[in-house]
XYZ file of C-alpha atoms in Angstrom:
780
model
C 0.000 0.000 0.000
C 1.103 3.528 -0.691
C 1.543 6.355 1.802
C 1.452 9.669 0.033
C 0.633 12.058 2.891
C 4.118 13.552 2.905
C 4.278 14.138 -0.836
C 0.841 15.750 -0.866
C 1.626 18.219 1.919
C 1.033 21.838 1.102
C 3.403 24.435 2.505
C 1.878 27.432 4.269
C -1.818 28.085 4.715
C -4.177 26.035 2.539
C -5.747 27.963 -0.298
C -8.790 25.694 -0.484
C -10.394 22.659 1.105
C -8.765 20.502 -1.572
C -5.326 21.795 -0.568
C -6.064 21.061 3.076
C -7.257 17.526 2.325
C -4.077 16.857 0.335
C -2.068 17.766 3.421
C -3.935 15.344 5.676
C -2.299 12.027 6.637
C -3.929 8.877 5.293
C -5.357 7.973 8.698
C -7.258 11.253 8.923
C -8.638 10.900 5.397
C -9.796 7.390 6.268
C -11.613 8.743 9.332
C -13.331 11.335 7.124
C -14.616 8.606 4.791
C -15.866 6.581 7.757
C -17.618 9.589 9.277
C -19.122 10.604 5.922
C -19.417 7.314 3.966
C -21.503 8.937 1.232
C -18.308 10.663 0.062
C -16.836 7.268 -0.835
C -19.877 5.866 -2.660
C -18.574 5.310 -5.285
C -14.920 5.970 -4.560
C -14.016 9.346 -6.117
C -11.221 9.288 -8.709
C -9.157 11.969 -6.942
C -9.200 14.460 -4.081
C -10.657 17.178 -6.276
C -13.806 15.132 -6.792
C -13.878 14.256 -3.073
C -13.783 17.974 -2.243
C -16.652 18.663 -4.630
C -18.744 15.922 -3.023
C -17.991 17.272 0.450
C -19.626 20.543 -0.618
C -22.836 19.014 -1.971
C -25.911 20.135 -0.021
C -27.290 16.622 0.625
C -23.927 15.380 1.885
C -23.618 18.377 4.222
C -27.142 17.708 5.520
C -26.126 14.157 6.427
C -22.931 15.311 8.091
C -24.793 17.868 10.235
C -27.073 15.104 11.531
C -24.103 13.609 13.404
C -22.823 16.638 15.323
C -23.908 17.701 18.801
C -25.539 20.974 19.805
C -22.310 22.614 20.994
C -20.445 21.749 17.788
C -23.434 22.949 15.764
C -23.367 26.238 17.689
C -19.680 26.664 16.794
C -20.509 26.097 13.136
C -23.361 28.593 13.343
C -20.923 31.065 14.889
C -18.702 30.743 11.823
C -21.711 31.252 9.536
C -22.906 34.266 11.527
C -19.602 36.015 10.818
C -20.390 35.992 7.061
C -16.652 35.941 6.225
C -13.477 34.279 7.499
C -13.304 34.094 11.282
C -10.366 33.717 13.620
C -10.253 31.247 16.464
C -10.310 34.066 19.024
C -13.375 35.696 17.471
C -15.194 32.383 17.508
C -14.356 31.828 21.176
C -15.887 35.232 21.913
C -19.068 34.333 20.015
C -19.247 31.068 21.968
C -19.259 32.896 25.274
C -15.635 32.057 26.152
C -16.110 28.281 26.124
C -13.274 25.997 25.052
C -14.108 25.141 21.427
C -10.955 23.277 20.398
C -12.593 19.832 20.350
C -15.690 21.128 18.546
C -13.566 22.888 15.926
C -11.470 19.773 15.340
C -14.653 17.771 14.893
C -15.847 20.202 12.208
C -12.462 20.043 10.500
C -12.432 16.247 10.613
C -15.817 16.275 8.874
C -14.478 18.657 6.187
C -17.125 21.228 7.068
C -14.534 23.797 8.161
C -11.040 24.384 6.783
C -8.204 26.837 7.159
C -5.805 27.954 9.886
C -6.936 29.398 13.201
C -6.374 32.894 11.842
C -8.721 32.369 8.889
C -11.413 29.739 9.372
C -13.679 29.004 6.403
C -16.898 26.998 6.146
C -17.875 24.900 3.156
C -20.256 26.885 0.961
C -23.190 24.468 1.263
C -23.152 24.856 5.065
C -24.543 28.394 4.785
C -27.279 27.147 2.484
C -28.209 24.271 4.821
C -28.265 26.399 7.979
C -30.428 28.971 6.232
C -30.574 32.735 6.443
C -31.175 32.778 10.219
C -28.319 30.811 11.842
C -28.486 30.585 15.646
C -31.885 32.296 15.474
C -30.338 35.564 14.326
C -31.632 37.695 11.460
C -29.852 38.544 8.251
C -27.174 41.255 8.186
C -28.532 44.785 7.900
C -27.090 45.195 4.402
C -29.072 42.166 3.227
C -32.250 43.262 5.018
C -32.061 46.726 3.416
C -30.997 45.564 -0.040
C -34.550 45.685 -1.414
C -35.349 49.084 0.077
C -35.070 52.166 -2.110
C -33.278 55.354 -1.053
C -36.665 57.031 -0.653
C -37.795 54.361 1.797
C -34.551 54.581 3.769
C -34.294 58.373 3.899
C -36.862 58.937 6.733
C -35.032 56.394 8.893
C -31.658 57.978 8.128
C -32.970 61.414 9.058
C -34.497 60.114 12.305
C -31.171 58.756 13.526
C -28.999 61.480 11.969
C -27.071 59.667 9.218
C -26.683 60.327 5.507
C -28.878 57.930 3.557
C -28.181 54.268 2.931
C -24.351 54.514 3.185
C -24.587 56.252 6.537
C -27.093 53.725 7.811
C -24.846 50.809 6.870
C -21.842 52.537 8.501
C -23.871 52.841 11.720
C -24.650 49.109 11.748
C -20.959 48.364 11.247
C -19.957 50.531 14.253
C -20.886 48.716 17.469
C -20.487 51.772 19.734
C -22.769 53.951 17.569
C -25.322 51.130 17.407
C -25.232 50.875 21.212
C -25.948 54.614 21.456
C -28.965 54.210 19.199
C -30.150 51.248 21.248
C -29.879 53.309 24.442
C -32.522 55.655 23.032
C -35.114 52.847 22.975
C -37.674 52.770 25.776
C -38.631 49.856 28.001
C -41.453 48.626 25.744
C -39.225 48.821 22.680
C -36.531 46.803 24.480
C -39.084 44.068 25.293
C -39.872 43.737 21.587
C -36.166 43.560 20.743
C -35.536 40.969 23.475
C -38.360 38.743 22.211
C -37.072 38.796 18.623
C -33.448 38.373 19.716
C -34.267 34.984 21.287
C -35.376 33.828 17.823
C -36.846 33.528 15.346
C -36.014 37.125 14.349
C -39.198 37.650 12.322
C -42.405 39.232 13.591
C -45.815 39.904 12.138
C -47.277 43.440 12.081
C -49.782 45.287 9.943
C -48.590 48.005 7.557
C -44.943 47.272 8.262
C -43.831 49.586 5.460
C -45.549 52.553 7.121
C -43.184 54.487 9.393
C -45.566 57.189 10.625
C -47.213 57.960 12.876
C -44.952 56.481 15.566
C -47.787 55.125 17.682
C -46.371 51.845 19.009
C -43.030 50.310 20.116
C -42.731 48.396 16.831
C -43.377 51.563 14.825
C -40.650 53.397 16.810
C -38.163 50.598 16.127
C -39.012 50.677 12.412
C -38.624 54.446 12.284
C -35.171 54.231 13.897
C -33.855 51.311 11.806
C -33.648 48.792 14.651
C -36.288 46.722 12.856
C -36.511 46.380 9.056
C -39.707 45.675 7.118
C -39.399 42.534 4.977
C -42.826 43.130 3.421
C -45.977 44.938 4.451
C -46.796 42.298 7.073
C -43.376 41.118 8.345
C -40.495 42.752 10.199
C -36.988 41.421 10.830
C -34.418 42.109 13.523
C -31.050 42.721 11.769
C -28.234 40.438 12.846
C -26.093 43.272 14.248
C -28.915 44.390 16.522
C -29.666 40.829 17.636
C -26.036 40.206 18.603
C -25.990 43.443 20.554
C -29.212 42.666 22.423
C -27.997 39.164 23.313
C -24.950 40.680 24.987
C -22.673 38.099 26.611
C -24.452 35.196 24.893
C -24.252 36.085 21.166
C -25.271 32.583 20.047
C -27.870 32.046 22.748
C -27.779 29.404 25.477
C -24.664 27.470 24.415
C -23.992 24.429 26.585
C -20.706 22.553 26.063
C -21.829 19.571 28.163
C -24.784 17.258 27.507
C -27.777 17.383 29.862
C -27.697 14.876 32.684
C -29.738 11.712 32.354
C -32.341 11.515 35.130
C -32.579 7.964 36.466
C -34.365 6.047 39.195
C -34.117 2.507 40.551
C -37.527 0.814 40.362
C -37.998 -2.688 41.715
C -38.642 -5.640 39.449
C -37.240 -4.380 36.136
C -36.278 -7.850 34.894
C -39.431 -9.552 36.180
C -41.710 -6.968 34.541
C -39.826 -7.136 31.253
C -39.844 -10.959 31.252
C -43.615 -10.992 31.806
C -44.082 -8.554 28.891
C -41.788 -10.684 26.700
C -43.824 -13.841 27.383
C -47.044 -11.906 26.820
C -45.957 -10.545 23.443
C -44.963 -14.047 22.296
C -48.370 -15.413 23.333
C -50.242 -12.592 21.625
C -48.235 -12.947 18.438
C -49.034 -16.662 18.372
C -52.738 -16.022 18.974
C -52.842 -13.468 16.156
C -51.041 -15.653 13.632
C -53.051 -18.753 14.582
C -56.236 -16.818 13.872
C -54.859 -15.561 10.573
C -53.892 -19.123 9.639
C -57.588 -20.044 9.640
C -59.165 -16.710 8.684
C -56.556 -14.590 6.896
C -57.391 -10.940 6.224
C -57.134 -9.570 2.715
C -54.467 -7.151 1.538
C -55.737 -3.651 0.825
C -55.394 -2.397 -2.728
C -52.823 0.145 -1.554
C -51.185 -2.461 0.689
C -51.593 -3.203 4.379
C -54.359 -4.400 6.700
C -57.820 -2.844 6.753
C -59.393 -0.989 9.665
C -61.894 -3.763 10.443
C -59.213 -6.443 10.486
C -57.102 -4.267 12.779
C -60.020 -3.880 15.194
C -60.658 -7.646 15.163
C -56.984 -8.294 15.859
C -56.945 -5.898 18.810
C -60.048 -7.571 20.263
C -58.543 -11.013 19.749
C -55.374 -10.243 21.702
C -57.153 -7.929 24.190
C -54.842 -5.006 23.437
C -55.005 -1.588 21.820
C -54.942 -1.158 18.070
C -51.470 0.393 18.367
C -50.165 -2.776 20.050
C -51.885 -4.975 17.473
C -50.306 -2.969 14.648
C -46.901 -3.237 16.340
C -47.172 -7.037 16.604
C -48.180 -7.311 12.935
C -45.174 -5.251 11.875
C -42.768 -7.148 14.131
C -44.066 -10.542 12.956
C -43.551 -9.484 9.334
C -40.060 -8.159 10.127
C -39.182 -11.478 11.793
C -40.229 -13.359 8.646
C -43.281 -14.981 10.250
C -45.932 -13.138 8.206
C -46.268 -12.121 4.580
C -48.846 -11.645 1.868
C -49.689 -14.508 -0.477
C -48.804 -14.273 -4.179
C -52.447 -14.799 -5.249
C -54.455 -12.497 -7.500
C -56.383 -11.496 -4.363
C -53.545 -11.670 -1.813
C -54.073 -12.520 1.841
C -51.949 -11.968 4.944
C -50.748 -15.441 5.973
C -48.082 -16.940 8.236
C -44.981 -18.194 6.432
C -43.413 -21.677 6.759
C -40.931 -20.111 9.192
C -43.835 -19.650 11.602
C -44.108 -23.433 12.070
C -40.461 -23.590 13.079
C -40.955 -20.614 15.399
C -43.829 -22.403 17.131
C -41.540 -25.284 18.031
C -38.992 -23.061 19.782
C -38.872 -22.286 23.502
C -40.508 -19.009 24.498
C -37.182 -17.260 25.060
C -35.893 -18.042 21.552
C -39.206 -17.033 20.030
C -38.887 -13.690 21.793
C -35.355 -13.056 20.533
C -36.591 -13.532 16.959
C -39.320 -10.963 17.499
C -36.994 -8.511 19.264
C -34.352 -8.838 16.554
C -37.024 -8.207 13.923
C -38.083 -5.033 15.749
C -34.500 -3.759 15.971
C -34.102 -4.070 12.202
C -37.620 -2.865 11.325
C -37.280 0.005 8.820
C -40.809 1.181 9.586
C -42.613 3.175 12.283
C -45.672 1.249 13.557
C -46.737 4.303 15.557
C -47.610 6.055 12.287
C -50.545 3.655 11.870
C -53.733 5.708 11.963
C -51.900 8.978 11.228
C -53.254 10.873 8.241
C -50.761 11.721 5.519
C -50.689 14.173 2.649
C -53.716 12.530 1.018
C -55.705 12.735 4.271
C -55.765 8.940 4.399
C -54.986 7.003 7.568
C -51.835 4.876 7.382
C -52.528 1.123 7.526
C -50.420 -1.469 9.359
C -48.112 -3.354 6.966
C -48.862 -0.625 4.397
C -46.411 1.624 2.550
C -47.208 4.771 4.545
C -45.283 3.653 7.630
C -41.971 3.109 5.835
C -39.157 4.983 7.604
C -35.682 3.848 6.447
C -33.903 5.613 9.315
C -36.003 3.860 11.992
C -33.409 1.160 12.944
C -30.699 3.775 13.511
C -33.018 6.023 15.532
C -34.201 3.054 17.575
C -30.627 2.060 18.333
C -29.724 5.605 19.433
C -32.428 5.467 22.108
C -31.395 2.012 23.282
C -27.739 3.078 23.426
C -28.736 5.762 25.929
C -30.397 3.080 28.062
C -27.235 0.975 27.784
C -25.333 3.828 29.434
C -27.402 3.476 32.608
C -26.421 1.035 35.313
C -28.183 -2.320 35.500
C -31.629 -2.016 37.062
C -31.854 1.755 36.565
C -34.669 3.435 34.645
C -34.148 6.635 32.672
C -36.836 9.322 32.618
C -38.243 9.566 29.059
C -37.983 13.372 28.996
C -34.311 13.262 29.930
C -33.624 10.644 27.232
C -35.248 12.928 24.653
C -33.277 15.947 25.921
C -29.971 14.066 25.766
C -30.633 12.811 22.228
C -31.682 16.320 21.192
C -28.323 17.663 22.421
C -26.315 14.875 20.783
C -27.928 15.322 17.354
C -30.172 18.413 17.234
C -30.674 18.194 13.448
C -31.507 14.487 13.311
C -34.960 12.915 13.095
C -36.769 15.425 10.893
C -40.353 16.296 11.770
C -40.537 13.405 14.257
C -37.417 14.479 16.181
C -39.298 14.904 19.463
C -41.638 11.919 19.022
C -39.226 9.150 18.008
C -37.524 8.644 21.413
C -40.861 8.440 23.250
C -42.286 6.026 20.662
C -39.208 3.821 20.877
C -39.394 3.659 24.667
C -43.101 2.747 24.536
C -42.494 -0.027 22.003
C -39.539 -1.356 24.002
C -41.778 -1.567 27.081
C -44.513 -3.365 25.136
C -42.086 -5.876 23.615
C -40.323 -6.603 26.886
C -36.929 -5.011 26.261
C -37.596 -2.703 29.185
C -39.556 -3.087 32.385
C -40.752 -0.079 34.390
C -38.516 2.087 32.240
C -35.295 0.155 32.870
C -33.413 -1.932 30.310
C -33.749 -5.628 31.165
C -30.619 -7.714 31.653
C -31.549 -10.042 28.792
C -32.157 -7.021 26.525
C -28.644 -5.745 27.332
C -27.267 -9.082 26.168
C -29.384 -8.876 23.012
C -27.851 -5.472 22.199
C -24.253 -6.206 23.203
C -23.962 -10.001 23.053
C -25.636 -12.820 21.144
C -29.205 -14.031 20.781
C -28.317 -17.260 22.578
C -26.963 -15.401 25.605
C -30.052 -13.200 25.688
C -32.400 -16.190 25.404
C -30.574 -18.021 28.169
C -30.895 -15.016 30.479
C -34.603 -14.591 29.656
C -35.298 -18.309 30.067
C -33.973 -18.185 33.630
C -36.557 -15.484 34.436
C -39.573 -17.195 32.879
C -41.616 -19.634 34.980
C -41.757 -23.248 33.857
C -44.855 -23.995 31.758
C -47.689 -25.466 33.826
C -49.490 -28.719 33.089
C -52.572 -27.918 35.168
C -55.484 -25.484 35.479
C -58.113 -24.668 38.110
C -61.710 -25.307 37.010
C -64.234 -23.145 38.913
C -67.944 -23.870 39.629
C -68.970 -20.846 37.539
C -67.587 -22.593 34.407
C -64.392 -20.527 34.355
C -60.964 -22.099 34.068
C -57.975 -20.338 35.638
C -54.475 -20.865 34.250
C -52.230 -19.605 37.102
C -49.306 -19.129 34.721
C -48.088 -19.965 31.227
C -49.328 -23.367 30.115
C -47.611 -26.118 28.196
C -48.160 -25.472 24.528
C -50.333 -28.556 23.898
C -52.542 -27.833 26.893
C -52.856 -24.164 25.919
C -54.027 -25.063 22.418
C -56.546 -27.653 23.657
C -57.920 -25.244 26.223
C -58.185 -22.431 23.645
C -60.306 -24.783 21.515
C -62.793 -25.671 24.235
C -62.948 -22.321 26.093
C -62.713 -18.588 25.379
C -60.222 -16.218 27.024
C -62.048 -13.889 29.389
C -59.124 -11.978 30.915
C -55.331 -12.013 30.909
C -52.662 -10.905 33.331
C -50.604 -12.802 35.880
C -53.202 -15.562 35.409
C -55.383 -16.215 32.363
C -59.094 -16.809 32.877
C -61.021 -18.881 30.345
C -64.788 -19.391 30.182
C -66.466 -22.567 28.957
C -69.745 -21.982 27.136
C -72.119 -23.871 24.888
C -70.558 -22.186 21.854
C -67.006 -23.070 22.887
C -67.907 -26.723 23.567
C -69.656 -26.913 20.199
C -66.501 -25.470 18.601
C -64.481 -28.332 20.046
C -67.024 -30.913 18.833
C -67.052 -29.307 15.381
C -63.264 -29.671 15.331
C -63.588 -33.441 15.777
C -63.307 -33.785 19.548
C -65.689 -36.187 21.261
C -67.432 -35.465 24.554
C -65.134 -38.009 26.220
C -62.105 -36.060 24.964
C -63.404 -32.864 26.574
C -64.148 -34.647 29.862
C -60.687 -36.210 29.863
C -59.034 -32.825 29.209
C -60.496 -31.327 32.378
C -60.167 -34.496 34.442
C -56.456 -34.915 33.632
C -55.392 -31.289 34.001
C -57.615 -29.722 36.658
C -56.172 -29.423 40.167
C -59.700 -28.841 41.427
C -62.702 -31.132 41.180
C -64.503 -30.801 37.858
C -67.862 -29.174 38.695
C -70.995 -31.078 37.831
C -72.321 -28.093 35.857
C -69.420 -28.424 33.410
C -70.033 -32.141 32.959
C -73.726 -31.533 32.301
C -72.948 -28.752 29.824
C -70.564 -30.913 27.788
C -72.946 -33.889 27.779
C -75.957 -31.763 26.833
C -74.177 -30.094 23.908
C -72.780 -33.443 22.765
C -76.242 -35.060 22.954
C -77.735 -32.401 20.707
C -74.683 -32.026 18.501
C -75.073 -33.645 15.121
C -78.742 -34.641 15.409
C -79.334 -32.301 12.515
C -77.098 -32.910 9.512
C -76.426 -30.324 6.825
C -75.080 -31.260 3.404
C -74.885 -29.827 -0.083
C -77.868 -29.687 -2.385
C -77.292 -26.378 -2.461
C -77.605 -27.817 1.066
C -79.750 -30.285 2.889
C -80.827 -31.174 6.416
C -81.049 -34.761 7.527
C -82.416 -35.875 10.873
C -83.682 -39.210 12.186
C -85.940 -37.362 14.644
C -88.962 -36.341 12.527
C -90.381 -34.236 15.380
C -87.222 -32.120 15.486
C -87.334 -31.679 11.720
C -90.998 -30.643 11.922
C -90.056 -28.084 14.563
C -87.406 -26.582 12.283
C -89.824 -26.381 9.344
C -92.492 -24.731 11.485
C -90.205 -22.046 12.903
C -90.902 -18.619 11.389
C -87.261 -17.609 11.567
C -86.199 -20.433 9.237
C -88.376 -19.118 6.399
C -85.369 -17.363 4.879
C -83.637 -20.711 4.443
C -86.218 -21.731 1.804
C -86.536 -25.232 3.222
C -88.282 -27.965 1.248
C -89.069 -31.448 2.555
C -87.976 -34.291 0.307
C -88.617 -37.145 2.723
C -89.773 -37.571 6.329
C -86.153 -37.168 7.501
C -84.632 -35.009 4.691
C -85.102 -31.293 3.907
C -83.216 -29.227 1.309
C -82.319 -25.518 1.272
C -81.381 -23.104 -1.498
C -78.681 -21.503 0.713
C -75.063 -22.660 1.170
C -74.156 -24.993 3.999
C -72.378 -22.307 6.020
C -75.362 -19.953 6.060
C -77.769 -22.758 7.048
C -75.476 -23.751 9.906
C -75.238 -20.142 11.141
C -79.039 -19.618 11.118
C -79.806 -22.884 12.897
C -77.172 -22.260 15.545
C -78.533 -18.768 16.150
C -81.907 -20.368 16.888
C -80.420 -22.644 19.543
C -80.027 -25.832 17.520
C -76.785 -27.744 17.333
C -76.436 -28.931 13.722
C -73.311 -30.581 12.398
C -71.965 -30.464 8.873
C -71.997 -33.685 6.877
C -69.584 -34.815 4.178
C -70.695 -36.255 0.816
C -70.334 -39.806 2.165
C -72.517 -39.041 5.190
C -69.632 -38.867 7.651
C -69.425 -36.025 10.142
C -67.483 -33.142 8.593
C -64.792 -31.947 11.014
C -64.738 -28.155 11.047
C -61.139 -27.709 12.136
C -59.528 -25.266 9.715
C -56.359 -26.382 8.010
C -53.512 -23.957 8.687
C -52.552 -21.949 5.620
C -49.082 -20.721 4.790
C -47.481 -18.490 2.171
C -43.840 -18.446 1.048
C -41.792 -15.525 2.308
C -41.178 -13.054 -0.487
C -37.635 -11.971 -1.273
C -37.016 -8.413 -0.194
C -33.835 -6.578 -1.196
C -31.727 -5.464 1.736
C -32.453 -1.886 2.742
C -29.268 0.000 3.600
C -30.440 2.789 5.847
C -27.015 3.776 7.209
C -24.007 3.151 4.981
C -21.052 1.993 7.075
C -17.518 1.996 5.702
C -15.255 -0.578 7.326
C -11.733 0.389 8.375
C -10.119 -1.726 5.663
C -12.463 -0.309 3.015
C -11.649 3.250 4.035
C -7.911 2.517 3.948
C -8.145 1.080 0.434
C -10.295 4.017 -0.654
C -7.639 6.477 0.571
C -4.954 4.592 -1.328
C -7.014 4.821 -4.504
C -7.685 8.517 -3.840
C -4.006 9.295 -3.394
C -3.155 7.386 -6.552
C -5.842 9.116 -8.580
C -4.830 12.516 -7.229
C -1.178 12.015 -8.137
C -2.130 10.767 -11.593
C -4.583 13.611 -12.161
C -2.103 16.303 -11.158
C 0.813 14.704 -12.960
C -1.239 14.307 -16.134
C -1.512 18.078 -16.324
C 2.267 18.252 -16.860
C 4.118 16.551 -19.738
C 7.305 14.769 -18.638
C 10.294 15.419 -20.841
C 12.645 12.613 -20.020
C 10.499 9.452 -20.478
C 9.871 10.389 -24.096
C 13.605 10.071 -24.832
C 15.425 6.812 -24.293
C 17.913 6.499 -21.422
C 20.553 3.827 -20.997
C 19.686 0.663 -19.103
C 22.310 1.346 -16.447
C 20.970 4.866 -15.843
C 17.417 3.558 -15.742
C 18.292 0.875 -13.170
C 20.197 3.308 -10.970
C 17.400 5.871 -11.089
C 14.698 3.289 -10.272
C 16.753 1.751 -7.411
C 17.169 5.194 -5.853
C 13.420 5.837 -6.196
C 12.571 2.479 -4.572
C 14.914 3.193 -1.679
C 13.446 6.690 -1.100
C 9.834 5.606 -1.708
C 9.166 8.405 -4.222
C 7.120 8.596 -7.387
C 8.673 8.767 -10.836
C 7.625 9.055 -14.462
C 8.437 6.159 -16.763
C 7.989 5.707 -20.472
C 6.841 2.151 -21.169
C 6.071 0.052 -24.253
C 3.593 -2.777 -23.581
C 3.386 -6.185 -25.277
C 1.175 -4.757 -28.046
C 3.742 -2.075 -28.890
C 1.768 0.841 -27.373
C 3.958 3.530 -25.805
C 2.638 5.199 -22.642
C 3.847 7.529 -19.920
C 2.771 6.842 -16.361
C 3.518 7.684 -12.733
C 4.722 4.765 -10.592
C 6.216 4.227 -7.134
C 8.960 1.571 -7.369
C 9.074 -1.005 -4.566
C 11.952 -3.204 -5.736
C 14.254 -3.625 -8.749
C 15.684 -7.080 -9.367
C 16.018 -9.749 -12.027
C 15.306 -7.346 -14.872
C 11.875 -6.357 -13.461
C 10.553 -3.449 -11.472
C 7.785 -4.074 -8.890
C 5.889 -0.799 -8.500
C 2.532 0.766 -7.695
C 0.971 2.017 -10.941
C -1.048 5.181 -10.330
C -2.620 5.004 -13.768
C -4.284 1.664 -12.988
C -4.396 2.062 -9.228
C -2.755 -1.338 -8.540
C 0.588 -3.077 -7.932
C 2.189 -4.492 -11.068
C 5.525 -5.556 -12.550
C 7.357 -3.770 -15.390
C 10.078 -5.321 -17.561
C 13.180 -3.112 -17.505
C 13.905 -3.656 -21.215
C 10.479 -2.149 -22.075
C 11.114 1.069 -20.112
C 12.072 3.755 -22.617
C 12.932 6.514 -20.135
C 12.554 7.776 -16.574
C 12.119 11.187 -14.950
C 11.267 12.525 -11.466
C 7.775 13.718 -10.623
C 8.387 17.406 -9.974
C 7.190 19.047 -6.735
C 3.695 20.316 -7.338
C 2.806 17.488 -9.758
């Protein structure tokens, strides 16, 4: 590899950013590319192109997102000066604070260049920071540029200066401006103080009218301390704002970050572990339901409002939580839309593997999916530009920067001691100081949303980062799962059946028992214990799924720690006795029943008239409606019909789980990261391209004329020993003569091993093909 820092050094003060970058050592250039990776994508051919990229507005915007409030204030101080600024002047603007580290940070990011006596900012910085840096107005000369001499003359006469030139001279003389300010009354000073805090613009009627002087604002306009932008807006000139601010020209500049407010609540890990188990259970319940009854995909993408409401009712949580679980399941690869013409939201084959994992491993998959989720679930329900509410899993909640913003919040929590909880407001304040220009319009909302989602998903408990979540962020998934598993209670193999037909699960149940119980009973409440209720409808659901009455009795007998109440036994037997006495098949549909009296009762009922029943035989009746509708009507009337297959066998109603293949999604690179080795290679290529580009502007004299072999060897050996670049004339195997800049490494055996700056790679040259050599002159 080549080290060209010494040869690229520029004597004296740099004349431009490009000159300064050429004088940087390779290590510093590599750090620049790592801090601003967009500059190296793709790798620029030389330092001139790198400098041009560093001054592009979008690149500067990205760079400003990664500087803290104090460093940003220093940059604004340089912009406020409008011209070159010395280090001492900047210290004064910063209220006397030590700015050396902040200034070096700005230099390392190639936002500021030059010696301490003449500091310059990259041109695009002024454009990005706008016309009101640090909340100050524009300079007086800019504010007055659109005013005619006739408009300015009354102001000049009021303060005793000669027209526009005299007015501008007054603004440039601080002592004279102070004298004018001393003439302002108390009310006028209040107006100035309010505008000096920022923003420097105010609204007033007839701003272009200077007389009569009937208000504080009108007095300030008449004396030039405020300038009318238009007939409804006034502006406080920058010189006046700096004077009013006094000892704090750039406002409240704080060199140190705000302190993080923490507390030590009890039970952080236990609370987080309970939430983690709960989110796994709710995700399973949601996807199990969607396996049997998948919702459709909206035309614009996402899940509809009705399906979202059903999901929230199913898992007994808010719609925001339901939307979060949908998004996390999709991010974890457990949920996707089918490739059909009318697509549905269905679990993927990976869901079956996820079901077979222990709870702790299932949680790590969900948590890892959330960390990498390039979407903001909290935007669900928000109305966008088209006044249409964003749907879960829809395109309107895409937010490519979400993983990076999420990680910033969690990194703050990692800084707290184990078991400590950080106050949300202090987390937001700290992040605001660390990156005041990051986050866009959601800058204030993102930290709070992230903390809420982390609490819901079990990464935090009572505001503190759980121990297993720390391992997830700093260690491996296995370590995190092991830590979480130690906190989770062992799955229970028993329940408590109550006389009121409720079943209490005092903790998490074994998976098989939980699924059987969910089939025969409905969840009534959740929490530390889950309460189920057995009803006629739930028992019928189990019988429709192929369970026999004996299976239901055995379920409660084998797993209840309390005596099975007689009322439950009677309920199961009664539903089983009536279940299947009526049979429904396809005619469109038919009813078959061996009990003629029961069939007569059905035919006589007024509410079955809509079924359009017609008797074919004493025990057979047909209907014009589909089987499903006939079953629903009869069940609503209190009957217990069962569906019948074409061969007369009982049709089991258990839905077959449906799956869809996971679609391929291209990786979304939200934050480009340049590895250390990549940055080092990029700098080598940059140096090579820069040398070649500058040398190409000069025509070497010697390589064009042939030199003797002995002279060539001696010259190249000296160059290899001193590690310097040289020109060579070379004829390749095809007879093409070229001139190129190389850095010889070794000369032996009739060959020269050298770094070729034309190709940007190491290669070997045959000595007998070298037609001439010459030094690369200083400045090439």
